[in-house]
PDB file of C-alpha atoms and ligand atoms in Angstrom:
ATOM      1  CA  UNK A   1     197.864  99.547 137.744  1.00 67.00           C
ATOM      2  CA  UNK A   2     198.866 102.539 139.884  1.00 73.00           C
ATOM      3  CA  UNK A   3     202.075 102.500 141.893  1.00 82.00           C
ATOM      4  CA  UNK A   4     201.607 101.139 145.448  1.00 94.00           C
ATOM      5  CA  UNK A   5     201.501 103.700 148.261  1.00 95.00           C
ATOM      6  CA  UNK A   6     203.012 101.271 150.758  1.00 95.00           C
ATOM      7  CA  UNK A   7     206.656 101.223 149.756  1.00 95.00           C
ATOM      8  CA  UNK A   8     209.289 102.851 151.985  1.00 95.00           C
ATOM      9  CA  UNK A   9     210.324 105.243 149.190  1.00 95.00           C
ATOM     10  CA  UNK A  10     206.824 106.380 148.197  1.00 96.00           C
ATOM     11  CA  UNK A  11     205.671 106.669 151.825  1.00 97.00           C
ATOM     12  CA  UNK A  12     208.682 108.845 152.686  1.00 96.00           C
ATOM     13  CA  UNK A  13     208.065 111.041 149.637  1.00 97.00           C
ATOM     14  CA  UNK A  14     204.379 111.547 150.566  1.00 97.00           C
ATOM     15  CA  UNK A  15     205.194 112.347 154.204  1.00 97.00           C
ATOM     16  CA  UNK A  16     207.905 114.813 153.184  1.00 98.00           C
ATOM     17  CA  UNK A  17     205.742 116.541 150.602  1.00 98.00           C
ATOM     18  CA  UNK A  18     203.110 117.319 153.247  1.00 98.00           C
ATOM     19  CA  UNK A  19     205.560 117.853 156.147  1.00 98.00           C
ATOM     20  CA  UNK A  20     203.631 115.205 158.086  1.00 98.00           C
ATOM     21  CA  UNK A  21     204.762 114.364 161.635  1.00 98.00           C
ATOM     22  CA  UNK A  22     203.459 111.209 163.345  1.00 98.00           C
ATOM     23  CA  UNK A  23     201.225 111.553 166.386  1.00 98.00           C
ATOM     24  CA  UNK A  24     202.027 108.789 168.816  1.00 96.00           C
ATOM     25  CA  UNK A  25     198.866 109.611 170.779  1.00 97.00           C
ATOM     26  CA  UNK A  26     196.807 108.560 167.700  1.00 98.00           C
ATOM     27  CA  UNK A  27     198.618 105.235 167.281  1.00 98.00           C
ATOM     28  CA  UNK A  28     200.116 106.283 163.943  1.00 98.00           C
ATOM     29  CA  UNK A  29     202.326 103.438 162.708  1.00 98.00           C
ATOM     30  CA  UNK A  30     201.977 103.170 158.943  1.00 98.00           C
ATOM     31  CA  UNK A  31     202.563  99.998 156.940  1.00 98.00           C
ATOM     32  CA  UNK A  32     205.294 100.094 154.307  1.00 98.00           C
ATOM     33  CA  UNK A  33     205.169  96.497 153.077  1.00 97.00           C
ATOM     34  CA  UNK A  34     202.872  95.639 150.179  1.00 97.00           C
ATOM     35  CA  UNK A  35     203.092  91.876 150.773  1.00 97.00           C
ATOM     36  CA  UNK A  36     201.788  92.187 154.332  1.00 97.00           C
ATOM     37  CA  UNK A  37     198.921  94.372 153.100  1.00 98.00           C
ATOM     38  CA  UNK A  38     197.988  91.884 150.392  1.00 98.00           C
ATOM     39  CA  UNK A  39     198.035  89.068 152.932  1.00 98.00           C
ATOM     40  CA  UNK A  40     195.733  91.009 155.283  1.00 98.00           C
ATOM     41  CA  UNK A  41     193.311  91.664 152.433  1.00 98.00           C
ATOM     42  CA  UNK A  42     193.526  87.982 151.408  1.00 98.00           C
ATOM     43  CA  UNK A  43     192.387  86.879 154.867  1.00 98.00           C
ATOM     44  CA  UNK A  44     189.283  89.065 154.534  1.00 98.00           C
ATOM     45  CA  UNK A  45     188.111  87.084 151.492  1.00 98.00           C
ATOM     46  CA  UNK A  46     186.673  90.071 149.615  1.00 98.00           C
ATOM     47  CA  UNK A  47     184.663  89.974 146.429  1.00 97.00           C
ATOM     48  CA  UNK A  48     185.231  92.976 144.108  1.00 96.00           C
ATOM     49  CA  UNK A  49     181.635  92.823 142.854  1.00 96.00           C
ATOM     50  CA  UNK A  50     179.903  92.268 146.160  1.00 96.00           C
ATOM     51  CA  UNK A  51     181.884  93.081 149.292  1.00 97.00           C
ATOM     52  CA  UNK A  52     181.857  96.408 151.084  1.00 98.00           C
ATOM     53  CA  UNK A  53     184.920  97.174 153.213  1.00 98.00           C
ATOM     54  CA  UNK A  54     185.080  99.387 156.281  1.00 98.00           C
ATOM     55  CA  UNK A  55     188.512 100.626 157.295  1.00 98.00           C
ATOM     56  CA  UNK A  56     189.404 102.297 160.587  1.00 98.00           C
ATOM     57  CA  UNK A  57     192.320 104.729 160.336  1.00 98.00           C
ATOM     58  CA  UNK A  58     193.440 104.833 156.678  1.00 98.00           C
ATOM     59  CA  UNK A  59     196.586 106.876 157.462  1.00 98.00           C
ATOM     60  CA  UNK A  60     198.003 107.814 154.038  1.00 98.00           C
ATOM     61  CA  UNK A  61     195.940 105.129 152.309  1.00 98.00           C
ATOM     62  CA  UNK A  62     198.308 102.125 152.184  1.00 98.00           C
ATOM     63  CA  UNK A  63     195.655  99.541 153.089  1.00 98.00           C
ATOM     64  CA  UNK A  64     192.772 101.591 151.670  1.00 98.00           C
ATOM     65  CA  UNK A  65     194.295 101.297 148.208  1.00 98.00           C
ATOM     66  CA  UNK A  66     194.510  97.500 148.414  1.00 98.00           C
ATOM     67  CA  UNK A  67     190.915  97.382 149.673  1.00 98.00           C
ATOM     68  CA  UNK A  68     189.743  99.649 146.835  1.00 98.00           C
ATOM     69  CA  UNK A  69     191.242  97.213 144.322  1.00 97.00           C
ATOM     70  CA  UNK A  70     189.615  94.154 145.926  1.00 98.00           C
ATOM     71  CA  UNK A  71     186.172  95.288 147.062  1.00 98.00           C
ATOM     72  CA  UNK A  72     183.130  97.030 145.668  1.00 97.00           C
ATOM     73  CA  UNK A  73     183.385 100.059 147.935  1.00 98.00           C
ATOM     74  CA  UNK A  74     185.534 101.214 150.859  1.00 98.00           C
ATOM     75  CA  UNK A  75     184.364 103.469 153.669  1.00 98.00           C
ATOM     76  CA  UNK A  76     187.264 104.619 155.862  1.00 98.00           C
ATOM     77  CA  UNK A  77     187.033 106.499 159.180  1.00 98.00           C
ATOM     78  CA  UNK A  78     189.982 108.799 159.935  1.00 98.00           C
ATOM     79  CA  UNK A  79     190.230 110.993 163.039  1.00 98.00           C
ATOM     80  CA  UNK A  80     193.281 113.075 161.994  1.00 98.00           C
ATOM     81  CA  UNK A  81     192.270 116.013 159.820  1.00 98.00           C
ATOM     82  CA  UNK A  82     195.877 116.494 158.589  1.00 98.00           C
ATOM     83  CA  UNK A  83     195.559 113.231 156.650  1.00 98.00           C
ATOM     84  CA  UNK A  84     192.523 114.297 154.610  1.00 98.00           C
ATOM     85  CA  UNK A  85     194.371 116.280 151.892  1.00 98.00           C
ATOM     86  CA  UNK A  86     196.994 113.530 151.667  1.00 98.00           C
ATOM     87  CA  UNK A  87     194.318 110.872 151.180  1.00 98.00           C
ATOM     88  CA  UNK A  88     192.655 113.125 148.597  1.00 98.00           C
ATOM     89  CA  UNK A  89     195.818 112.859 146.535  1.00 97.00           C
ATOM     90  CA  UNK A  90     196.970 109.280 147.177  1.00 98.00           C
ATOM     91  CA  UNK A  91     193.538 107.756 146.605  1.00 98.00           C
ATOM     92  CA  UNK A  92     192.560 109.951 143.647  1.00 97.00           C
ATOM     93  CA  UNK A  93     192.881 107.006 141.189  1.00 97.00           C
ATOM     94  CA  UNK A  94     190.082 105.139 143.026  1.00 97.00           C
ATOM     95  CA  UNK A  95     186.442 106.177 142.647  1.00 97.00           C
ATOM     96  CA  UNK A  96     185.063 103.623 145.108  1.00 98.00           C
ATOM     97  CA  UNK A  97     186.519 105.100 148.329  1.00 98.00           C
ATOM     98  CA  UNK A  98     184.773 107.370 150.810  1.00 98.00           C
ATOM     99  CA  UNK A  99     186.736 108.928 153.672  1.00 98.00           C
ATOM    100  CA  UNK A 100     184.752 109.940 156.735  1.00 98.00           C
ATOM    101  CA  UNK A 101     186.460 112.377 159.100  1.00 98.00           C
ATOM    102  CA  UNK A 102     185.221 110.967 162.404  1.00 98.00           C
ATOM    103  CA  UNK A 103     186.372 109.220 165.546  1.00 98.00           C
ATOM    104  CA  UNK A 104     185.229 105.624 165.004  1.00 98.00           C
ATOM    105  CA  UNK A 105     184.238 105.370 168.676  1.00 98.00           C
ATOM    106  CA  UNK A 106     181.782 108.262 168.260  1.00 98.00           C
ATOM    107  CA  UNK A 107     180.510 107.386 164.784  1.00 98.00           C
ATOM    108  CA  UNK A 108     177.050 105.941 164.127  1.00 98.00           C
ATOM    109  CA  UNK A 109     178.496 103.061 162.103  1.00 98.00           C
ATOM    110  CA  UNK A 110     175.145 101.367 161.552  1.00 97.00           C
ATOM    111  CA  UNK A 111     173.556 104.498 160.043  1.00 97.00           C
ATOM    112  CA  UNK A 112     176.610 105.157 157.855  1.00 98.00           C
ATOM    113  CA  UNK A 113     176.528 101.550 156.634  1.00 97.00           C
ATOM    114  CA  UNK A 114     172.870 101.841 155.696  1.00 96.00           C
ATOM    115  CA  UNK A 115     173.649 104.981 153.715  1.00 97.00           C
ATOM    116  CA  UNK A 116     176.908 103.892 152.074  1.00 97.00           C
ATOM    117  CA  UNK A 117     176.326 100.180 151.554  1.00 97.00           C
ATOM    118  CA  UNK A 118     172.643  99.986 150.614  1.00 93.00           C
ATOM    119  CA  UNK A 119     172.125  96.803 148.602  1.00 90.00           C
ATOM    120  CA  UNK A 120     175.423  95.319 149.867  1.00 94.00           C
ATOM    121  CA  UNK A 121     174.894  92.386 152.196  1.00 92.00           C
ATOM    122  CA  UNK A 122     178.531  91.359 152.637  1.00 97.00           C
ATOM    123  CA  UNK A 123     180.605  93.854 154.639  1.00 98.00           C
ATOM    124  CA  UNK A 124     184.008  93.253 156.238  1.00 98.00           C
ATOM    125  CA  UNK A 125     185.976  95.505 158.585  1.00 98.00           C
ATOM    126  CA  UNK A 126     189.652  95.486 157.628  1.00 99.00           C
ATOM    127  CA  UNK A 127     192.163  97.647 159.499  1.00 98.00           C
ATOM    128  CA  UNK A 128     195.575  98.270 160.925  1.00 98.00           C
ATOM    129  CA  UNK A 129     194.137  99.509 164.206  1.00 98.00           C
ATOM    130  CA  UNK A 130     195.437 102.384 166.334  1.00 98.00           C
ATOM    131  CA  UNK A 131     196.797 100.367 169.280  1.00 97.00           C
ATOM    132  CA  UNK A 132     195.665 102.746 172.042  1.00 97.00           C
ATOM    133  CA  UNK A 133     192.005 101.867 171.320  1.00 98.00           C
ATOM    134  CA  UNK A 134     192.101  98.324 169.904  1.00 98.00           C
ATOM    135  CA  UNK A 135     189.766  96.715 172.428  1.00 98.00           C
ATOM    136  CA  UNK A 136     187.106  99.479 172.559  1.00 98.00           C
ATOM    137  CA  UNK A 137     186.902  99.477 168.743  1.00 98.00           C
ATOM    138  CA  UNK A 138     186.477  95.699 168.463  1.00 98.00           C
ATOM    139  CA  UNK A 139     183.968  95.595 171.334  1.00 97.00           C
ATOM    140  CA  UNK A 140     181.959  98.488 169.872  1.00 97.00           C
ATOM    141  CA  UNK A 141     181.596  96.682 166.532  1.00 97.00           C
ATOM    142  CA  UNK A 142     180.534  93.450 168.239  1.00 96.00           C
ATOM    143  CA  UNK A 143     178.360  94.769 171.086  1.00 94.00           C
ATOM    144  CA  UNK A 144     176.477  97.193 168.849  1.00 94.00           C
ATOM    145  CA  UNK A 145     175.613  94.222 166.599  1.00 94.00           C
ATOM    146  CA  UNK A 146     176.880  96.044 163.492  1.00 95.00           C
ATOM    147  CA  UNK A 147     175.821  93.872 160.523  1.00 96.00           C
ATOM    148  CA  UNK A 148     179.258  92.816 159.253  1.00 98.00           C
ATOM    149  CA  UNK A 149     180.597  89.389 158.217  1.00 98.00           C
ATOM    150  CA  UNK A 150     183.691  89.861 160.326  1.00 98.00           C
ATOM    151  CA  UNK A 151     186.853  91.749 161.158  1.00 98.00           C
ATOM    152  CA  UNK A 152     190.416  91.242 159.951  1.00 98.00           C
ATOM    153  CA  UNK A 153     192.778  93.550 161.785  1.00 98.00           C
ATOM    154  CA  UNK A 154     196.330  94.228 162.851  1.00 98.00           C
ATOM    155  CA  UNK A 155     196.768  94.761 166.582  1.00 98.00           C
ATOM    156  CA  UNK A 156     199.230  94.186 169.432  1.00 98.00           C
ATOM    157  CA  UNK A 157     200.255  90.499 169.539  1.00 98.00           C
ATOM    158  CA  UNK A 158     199.561  90.464 173.269  1.00 98.00           C
ATOM    159  CA  UNK A 159     195.918  91.463 172.662  1.00 98.00           C
ATOM    160  CA  UNK A 160     195.609  88.989 169.768  1.00 98.00           C
ATOM    161  CA  UNK A 161     196.808  86.247 172.146  1.00 98.00           C
ATOM    162  CA  UNK A 162     194.189  87.207 174.722  1.00 98.00           C
ATOM    163  CA  UNK A 163     191.383  87.386 172.158  1.00 98.00           C
ATOM    164  CA  UNK A 164     192.025  83.938 170.686  1.00 97.00           C
ATOM    165  CA  UNK A 165     193.046  82.198 173.958  1.00 97.00           C
ATOM    166  CA  UNK A 166     191.507  78.882 174.974  1.00 96.00           C
ATOM    167  CA  UNK A 167     190.398  77.947 178.539  1.00 96.00           C
ATOM    168  CA  UNK A 168     193.174  76.852 180.881  1.00 95.00           C
ATOM    169  CA  UNK A 169     195.813  79.132 179.336  1.00 96.00           C
ATOM    170  CA  UNK A 170     197.374  82.209 180.922  1.00 94.00           C
ATOM    171  CA  UNK A 171     195.944  84.534 178.267  1.00 96.00           C
ATOM    172  CA  UNK A 172     192.350  83.340 178.683  1.00 97.00           C
ATOM    173  CA  UNK A 173     190.132  85.951 180.318  1.00 96.00           C
ATOM    174  CA  UNK A 174     187.025  88.102 180.002  1.00 95.00           C
ATOM    175  CA  UNK A 175     188.229  89.548 176.644  1.00 97.00           C
ATOM    176  CA  UNK A 176     188.609  86.029 175.146  1.00 97.00           C
ATOM    177  CA  UNK A 177     185.087  85.227 176.291  1.00 98.00           C
ATOM    178  CA  UNK A 178     183.531  88.483 175.083  1.00 97.00           C
ATOM    179  CA  UNK A 179     185.011  88.165 171.584  1.00 98.00           C
ATOM    180  CA  UNK A 180     184.534  84.392 171.223  1.00 98.00           C
ATOM    181  CA  UNK A 181     180.913  84.753 172.349  1.00 98.00           C
ATOM    182  CA  UNK A 182     180.214  86.707 169.138  1.00 98.00           C
ATOM    183  CA  UNK A 183     182.866  85.353 166.738  1.00 98.00           C
ATOM    184  CA  UNK A 184     185.173  82.537 165.689  1.00 98.00           C
ATOM    185  CA  UNK A 185     188.538  84.074 166.520  1.00 98.00           C
ATOM    186  CA  UNK A 186     191.888  83.120 165.063  1.00 97.00           C
ATOM    187  CA  UNK A 187     195.362  84.679 164.941  1.00 98.00           C
ATOM    188  CA  UNK A 188     196.366  84.384 161.277  1.00 98.00           C
ATOM    189  CA  UNK A 189     199.704  86.236 161.107  1.00 98.00           C
ATOM    190  CA  UNK A 190     202.527  87.395 163.364  1.00 98.00           C
ATOM    191  CA  UNK A 191     204.013  90.586 161.955  1.00 97.00           C
ATOM    192  CA  UNK A 192     207.546  91.948 162.479  1.00 96.00           C
ATOM    193  CA  UNK A 193     208.087  95.550 163.648  1.00 97.00           C
ATOM    194  CA  UNK A 194     210.142  96.321 160.536  1.00 96.00           C
ATOM    195  CA  UNK A 195     207.072  96.642 158.281  1.00 97.00           C
ATOM    196  CA  UNK A 196     205.926  99.837 160.056  1.00 98.00           C
ATOM    197  CA  UNK A 197     207.097 103.415 160.084  1.00 97.00           C
ATOM    198  CA  UNK A 198     207.706 104.433 162.794  1.00 97.00           C
ATOM    199  CA  UNK A 199     208.250 100.989 164.321  1.00 97.00           C
ATOM    200  CA  UNK A 200     205.891 100.281 167.254  1.00 96.00           C
ATOM    201  CA  UNK A 201     207.292  99.324 170.676  1.00 94.00           C
ATOM    202  CA  UNK A 202     205.289  96.099 170.811  1.00 96.00           C
ATOM    203  CA  UNK A 203     204.960  93.002 168.633  1.00 97.00           C
ATOM    204  CA  UNK A 204     202.018  92.834 166.236  1.00 98.00           C
ATOM    205  CA  UNK A 205     199.669  90.203 164.854  1.00 98.00           C
ATOM    206  CA  UNK A 206     196.680  89.951 162.540  1.00 98.00           C
ATOM    207  CA  UNK A 207     193.484  88.353 163.791  1.00 98.00           C
ATOM    208  CA  UNK A 208     190.434  87.217 161.889  1.00 98.00           C
ATOM    209  CA  UNK A 209     187.056  87.327 163.630  1.00 98.00           C
ATOM    210  CA  UNK A 210     184.143  85.773 161.755  1.00 98.00           C
ATOM    211  CA  UNK A 211     180.745  86.563 163.297  1.00 98.00           C
ATOM    212  CA  UNK A 212     178.717  83.551 164.376  1.00 98.00           C
ATOM    213  CA  UNK A 213     175.129  83.209 163.094  1.00 95.00           C
ATOM    214  CA  UNK A 214     174.102  83.267 166.724  1.00 95.00           C
ATOM    215  CA  UNK A 215     176.218  83.702 169.889  1.00 96.00           C
ATOM    216  CA  UNK A 216     178.347  80.700 170.929  1.00 97.00           C
ATOM    217  CA  UNK A 217     176.216  80.058 174.035  1.00 98.00           C
ATOM    218  CA  UNK A 218     172.704  80.945 175.064  1.00 97.00           C
ATOM    219  CA  UNK A 219     172.420  83.340 178.024  1.00 97.00           C
ATOM    220  CA  UNK A 220     169.445  84.885 179.794  1.00 96.00           C
ATOM    221  CA  UNK A 221     170.996  88.337 179.865  1.00 95.00           C
ATOM    222  CA  UNK A 222     174.135  89.388 177.931  1.00 94.00           C
ATOM    223  CA  UNK A 223     175.060  92.278 180.224  1.00 94.00           C
ATOM    224  CA  UNK A 224     174.840  90.078 183.302  1.00 95.00           C
ATOM    225  CA  UNK A 225     176.818  87.284 181.566  1.00 97.00           C
ATOM    226  CA  UNK A 226     179.675  89.710 180.865  1.00 96.00           C
ATOM    227  CA  UNK A 227     179.441  91.048 184.426  1.00 95.00           C
ATOM    228  CA  UNK A 228     179.866  87.495 185.758  1.00 96.00           C
ATOM    229  CA  UNK A 229     182.845  86.746 183.501  1.00 97.00           C
ATOM    230  CA  UNK A 230     184.578  90.013 184.458  1.00 96.00           C
ATOM    231  CA  UNK A 231     183.922  89.313 188.152  1.00 96.00           C
ATOM    232  CA  UNK A 232     185.330  85.790 187.802  1.00 96.00           C
ATOM    233  CA  UNK A 233     188.679  87.122 186.549  1.00 96.00           C
ATOM    234  CA  UNK A 234     188.887  90.133 188.880  1.00 95.00           C
ATOM    235  CA  UNK A 235     191.779  88.532 190.769  1.00 94.00           C
ATOM    236  CA  UNK A 236     193.206  85.648 188.810  1.00 90.00           C
ATOM    237  CA  UNK A 237     194.662  83.816 191.799  1.00 91.00           C
ATOM    238  CA  UNK A 238     191.387  83.837 193.720  1.00 95.00           C
ATOM    239  CA  UNK A 239     188.802  81.082 193.461  1.00 96.00           C
ATOM    240  CA  UNK A 240     185.574  81.586 191.566  1.00 96.00           C
ATOM    241  CA  UNK A 241     183.646  81.729 194.845  1.00 96.00           C
ATOM    242  CA  UNK A 242     185.923  84.421 196.287  1.00 95.00           C
ATOM    243  CA  UNK A 243     185.826  86.548 193.164  1.00 96.00           C
ATOM    244  CA  UNK A 244     182.044  86.286 192.804  1.00 96.00           C
ATOM    245  CA  UNK A 245     181.338  87.098 196.456  1.00 95.00           C
ATOM    246  CA  UNK A 246     183.665  90.103 196.397  1.00 94.00           C
ATOM    247  CA  UNK A 247     182.641  91.434 192.957  1.00 93.00           C
ATOM    248  CA  UNK A 248     178.902  90.862 192.503  1.00 91.00           C
ATOM    249  CA  UNK A 249     176.655  93.531 194.051  1.00 87.00           C
ATOM    250  CA  UNK A 250     175.625  92.219 197.497  1.00 81.00           C
ATOM    251  CA  UNK A 251     177.803  89.184 196.816  1.00 74.00           C
ATOM    252  CA  UNK A 252     178.991  88.970 200.415  1.00 78.00           C
ATOM    253  CA  UNK A 253     175.462  88.713 201.866  1.00 84.00           C
ATOM    254  CA  UNK A 254     174.482  86.345 199.077  1.00 88.00           C
ATOM    255  CA  UNK A 255     177.292  83.827 199.456  1.00 92.00           C
ATOM    256  CA  UNK A 256     174.770  81.024 199.997  1.00 93.00           C
ATOM    257  CA  UNK A 257     172.968  81.908 196.769  1.00 93.00           C
ATOM    258  CA  UNK A 258     176.276  81.957 194.878  1.00 95.00           C
ATOM    259  CA  UNK A 259     177.189  78.545 196.278  1.00 96.00           C
ATOM    260  CA  UNK A 260     173.775  77.198 195.279  1.00 96.00           C
ATOM    261  CA  UNK A 261     174.155  78.596 191.735  1.00 96.00           C
ATOM    262  CA  UNK A 262     177.614  77.021 191.397  1.00 97.00           C
ATOM    263  CA  UNK A 263     176.217  73.707 192.531  1.00 97.00           C
ATOM    264  CA  UNK A 264     173.224  73.908 190.169  1.00 97.00           C
ATOM    265  CA  UNK A 265     175.631  74.684 187.311  1.00 97.00           C
ATOM    266  CA  UNK A 266     177.815  71.703 188.299  1.00 97.00           C
ATOM    267  CA  UNK A 267     180.884  73.858 188.945  1.00 98.00           C
ATOM    268  CA  UNK A 268     183.245  73.395 191.910  1.00 97.00           C
ATOM    269  CA  UNK A 269     183.439  76.652 193.929  1.00 96.00           C
ATOM    270  CA  UNK A 270     187.200  76.192 194.374  1.00 96.00           C
ATOM    271  CA  UNK A 271     187.929  76.355 190.644  1.00 97.00           C
ATOM    272  CA  UNK A 272     189.526  79.431 189.068  1.00 96.00           C
ATOM    273  CA  UNK A 273     187.814  81.472 186.353  1.00 96.00           C
ATOM    274  CA  UNK A 274     190.482  80.630 183.794  1.00 96.00           C
ATOM    275  CA  UNK A 275     189.467  76.936 183.830  1.00 97.00           C
ATOM    276  CA  UNK A 276     185.832  77.523 182.815  1.00 97.00           C
ATOM    277  CA  UNK A 277     184.663  77.065 179.230  1.00 97.00           C
ATOM    278  CA  UNK A 278     182.171  79.447 177.600  1.00 97.00           C
ATOM    279  CA  UNK A 279     179.432  76.836 178.153  1.00 97.00           C
ATOM    280  CA  UNK A 280     180.237  76.670 181.877  1.00 98.00           C
ATOM    281  CA  UNK A 281     180.199  80.458 182.192  1.00 98.00           C
ATOM    282  CA  UNK A 282     176.823  80.523 180.424  1.00 98.00           C
ATOM    283  CA  UNK A 283     175.401  77.871 182.784  1.00 98.00           C
ATOM    284  CA  UNK A 284     176.765  79.697 185.816  1.00 97.00           C
ATOM    285  CA  UNK A 285     175.508  83.114 184.777  1.00 97.00           C
ATOM    286  CA  UNK A 286     172.044  81.713 183.991  1.00 97.00           C
ATOM    287  CA  UNK A 287     171.865  80.150 187.477  1.00 97.00           C
ATOM    288  CA  UNK A 288     173.148  83.334 189.160  1.00 96.00           C
ATOM    289  CA  UNK A 289     170.729  85.448 187.127  1.00 95.00           C
ATOM    290  CA  UNK A 290     167.763  83.695 188.770  1.00 93.00           C
ATOM    291  CA  UNK A 291     168.905  85.195 192.065  1.00 88.00           C
ATOM    292  CA  UNK A 292     170.603  88.472 191.079  1.00 84.00           C
ATOM    293  CA  UNK A 293     168.338  89.794 188.281  1.00 81.00           C
TER     294      UNK A 293
HETATM  295  N1  LIG B   1     195.962 102.168 157.719  1.00 51.69           N
HETATM  296  C1  LIG B   1     197.229 102.896 157.788  1.00 51.69           C
HETATM  297  C2  LIG B   1     198.365 101.924 157.541  1.00 51.69           C
HETATM  298  O1  LIG B   1     198.158 100.727 157.743  1.00 51.69           O
HETATM  299  O2  LIG B   1     199.429 102.365 157.162  1.00 51.69           O
HETATM  300  C3  LIG B   1     197.402 103.606 159.138  1.00 51.69           C
HETATM  301  C4  LIG B   1     197.245 102.752 160.375  1.00 51.69           C
HETATM  302  S1  LIG B   1     197.704 103.541 161.873  1.00 51.69           S
HETATM  303  C5  LIG B   1     198.148 102.135 162.858  1.00 51.69           C
HETATM  304  C6  LIG B   1     196.180 103.990 162.678  1.00 51.69           C
HETATM  305  C7  LIG B   1     195.357 105.098 162.018  1.00 51.69           C
HETATM  306  O3  LIG B   1     194.152 105.297 162.784  1.00 51.69           O
HETATM  307  C8  LIG B   1     196.010 106.472 161.947  1.00 51.69           C
HETATM  308  O4  LIG B   1     195.822 107.004 160.666  1.00 51.69           O
HETATM  309  C9  LIG B   1     195.256 107.314 162.997  1.00 51.69           C
HETATM  310  O5  LIG B   1     195.237 108.686 162.714  1.00 51.69           O
HETATM  311  C10 LIG B   1     193.887 106.692 162.940  1.00 51.69           C
HETATM  312  N2  LIG B   1     193.071 106.805 164.172  1.00 51.69           N
HETATM  313  C11 LIG B   1     193.507 106.867 165.457  1.00 51.69           C
HETATM  314  N3  LIG B   1     192.480 106.909 166.313  1.00 51.69           N
HETATM  315  C12 LIG B   1     191.339 106.871 165.551  1.00 51.69           C
HETATM  316  C13 LIG B   1     189.945 106.912 165.862  1.00 51.69           C
HETATM  317  N4  LIG B   1     189.514 106.949 167.148  1.00 51.69           N
HETATM  318  N5  LIG B   1     189.051 106.894 164.851  1.00 51.69           N
HETATM  319  C14 LIG B   1     189.482 106.832 163.552  1.00 51.69           C
HETATM  320  N6  LIG B   1     190.787 106.800 163.211  1.00 51.69           N
HETATM  321  C15 LIG B   1     191.713 106.812 164.180  1.00 51.69           C
END
């Protein structure tokens, strides 16, 4: 087996050889701990004969290498052109890796999947995400209904806490609802800063999101459902009624309709958004939709 890329000594040697300087603006914090990488890959439950892996931000290839060893094929999106020649060298022992030089937020992931993974039905996204765009990346993959089994990724612990939060907790909000609507979400690892170079300023965690066969609740209109959940958390100390009347278009004139929808959904107007379960939000948005659609 080839020598691992993700050791402090090898990483330093690669960076020095290419005179590479980290760009903070691109969230470049590389992993230098092989055990952590193997654990991340373990949580993705990959099959070397069947699973396709998508990576976002391969860096110098630390995680890419582990994915290449454990999956059928890896497709990795990297925005920083300076990393392409480095990846060409570090990943040269692996013939099942394709690097795509694109911003993941602009890429047509679905089309690339059809091209690169034809005949592969099991695809996982596995990544140590650039922290400045964690939420847009996760939401793009979920909202665009990209046909993946799930996502295992490293991100800021604070965002992991919000994603996997349960109702009634301080971290529960519209992000928890948006992600849990599409997936079963779980924080699987808390990761110390010492496994990165350079070390990030925030704590990190790994989450696993497994897509549900169908969304957790049934809603008349997804866009409106997310609009209602965002409105309900606009000001956390305000009641549901206050937030909805101030945030929904024409909410002030339609206070009576909002009250009627709350009553029909069996939800006290004085409650706060953070106390509502996904089912209650679905009921409420379906009642409100009758009036606001
Ligand atoms: N996977 C490597 C590792 O674990 O050592 C590097 C992870 S580093 C946290 C994030 C990587 O994402 C960097 O290589 C960075 O250049 C890349 N990146 C940043 N923004 C990106 C974007 N919008 N699209 C694709 N890659 C991006």
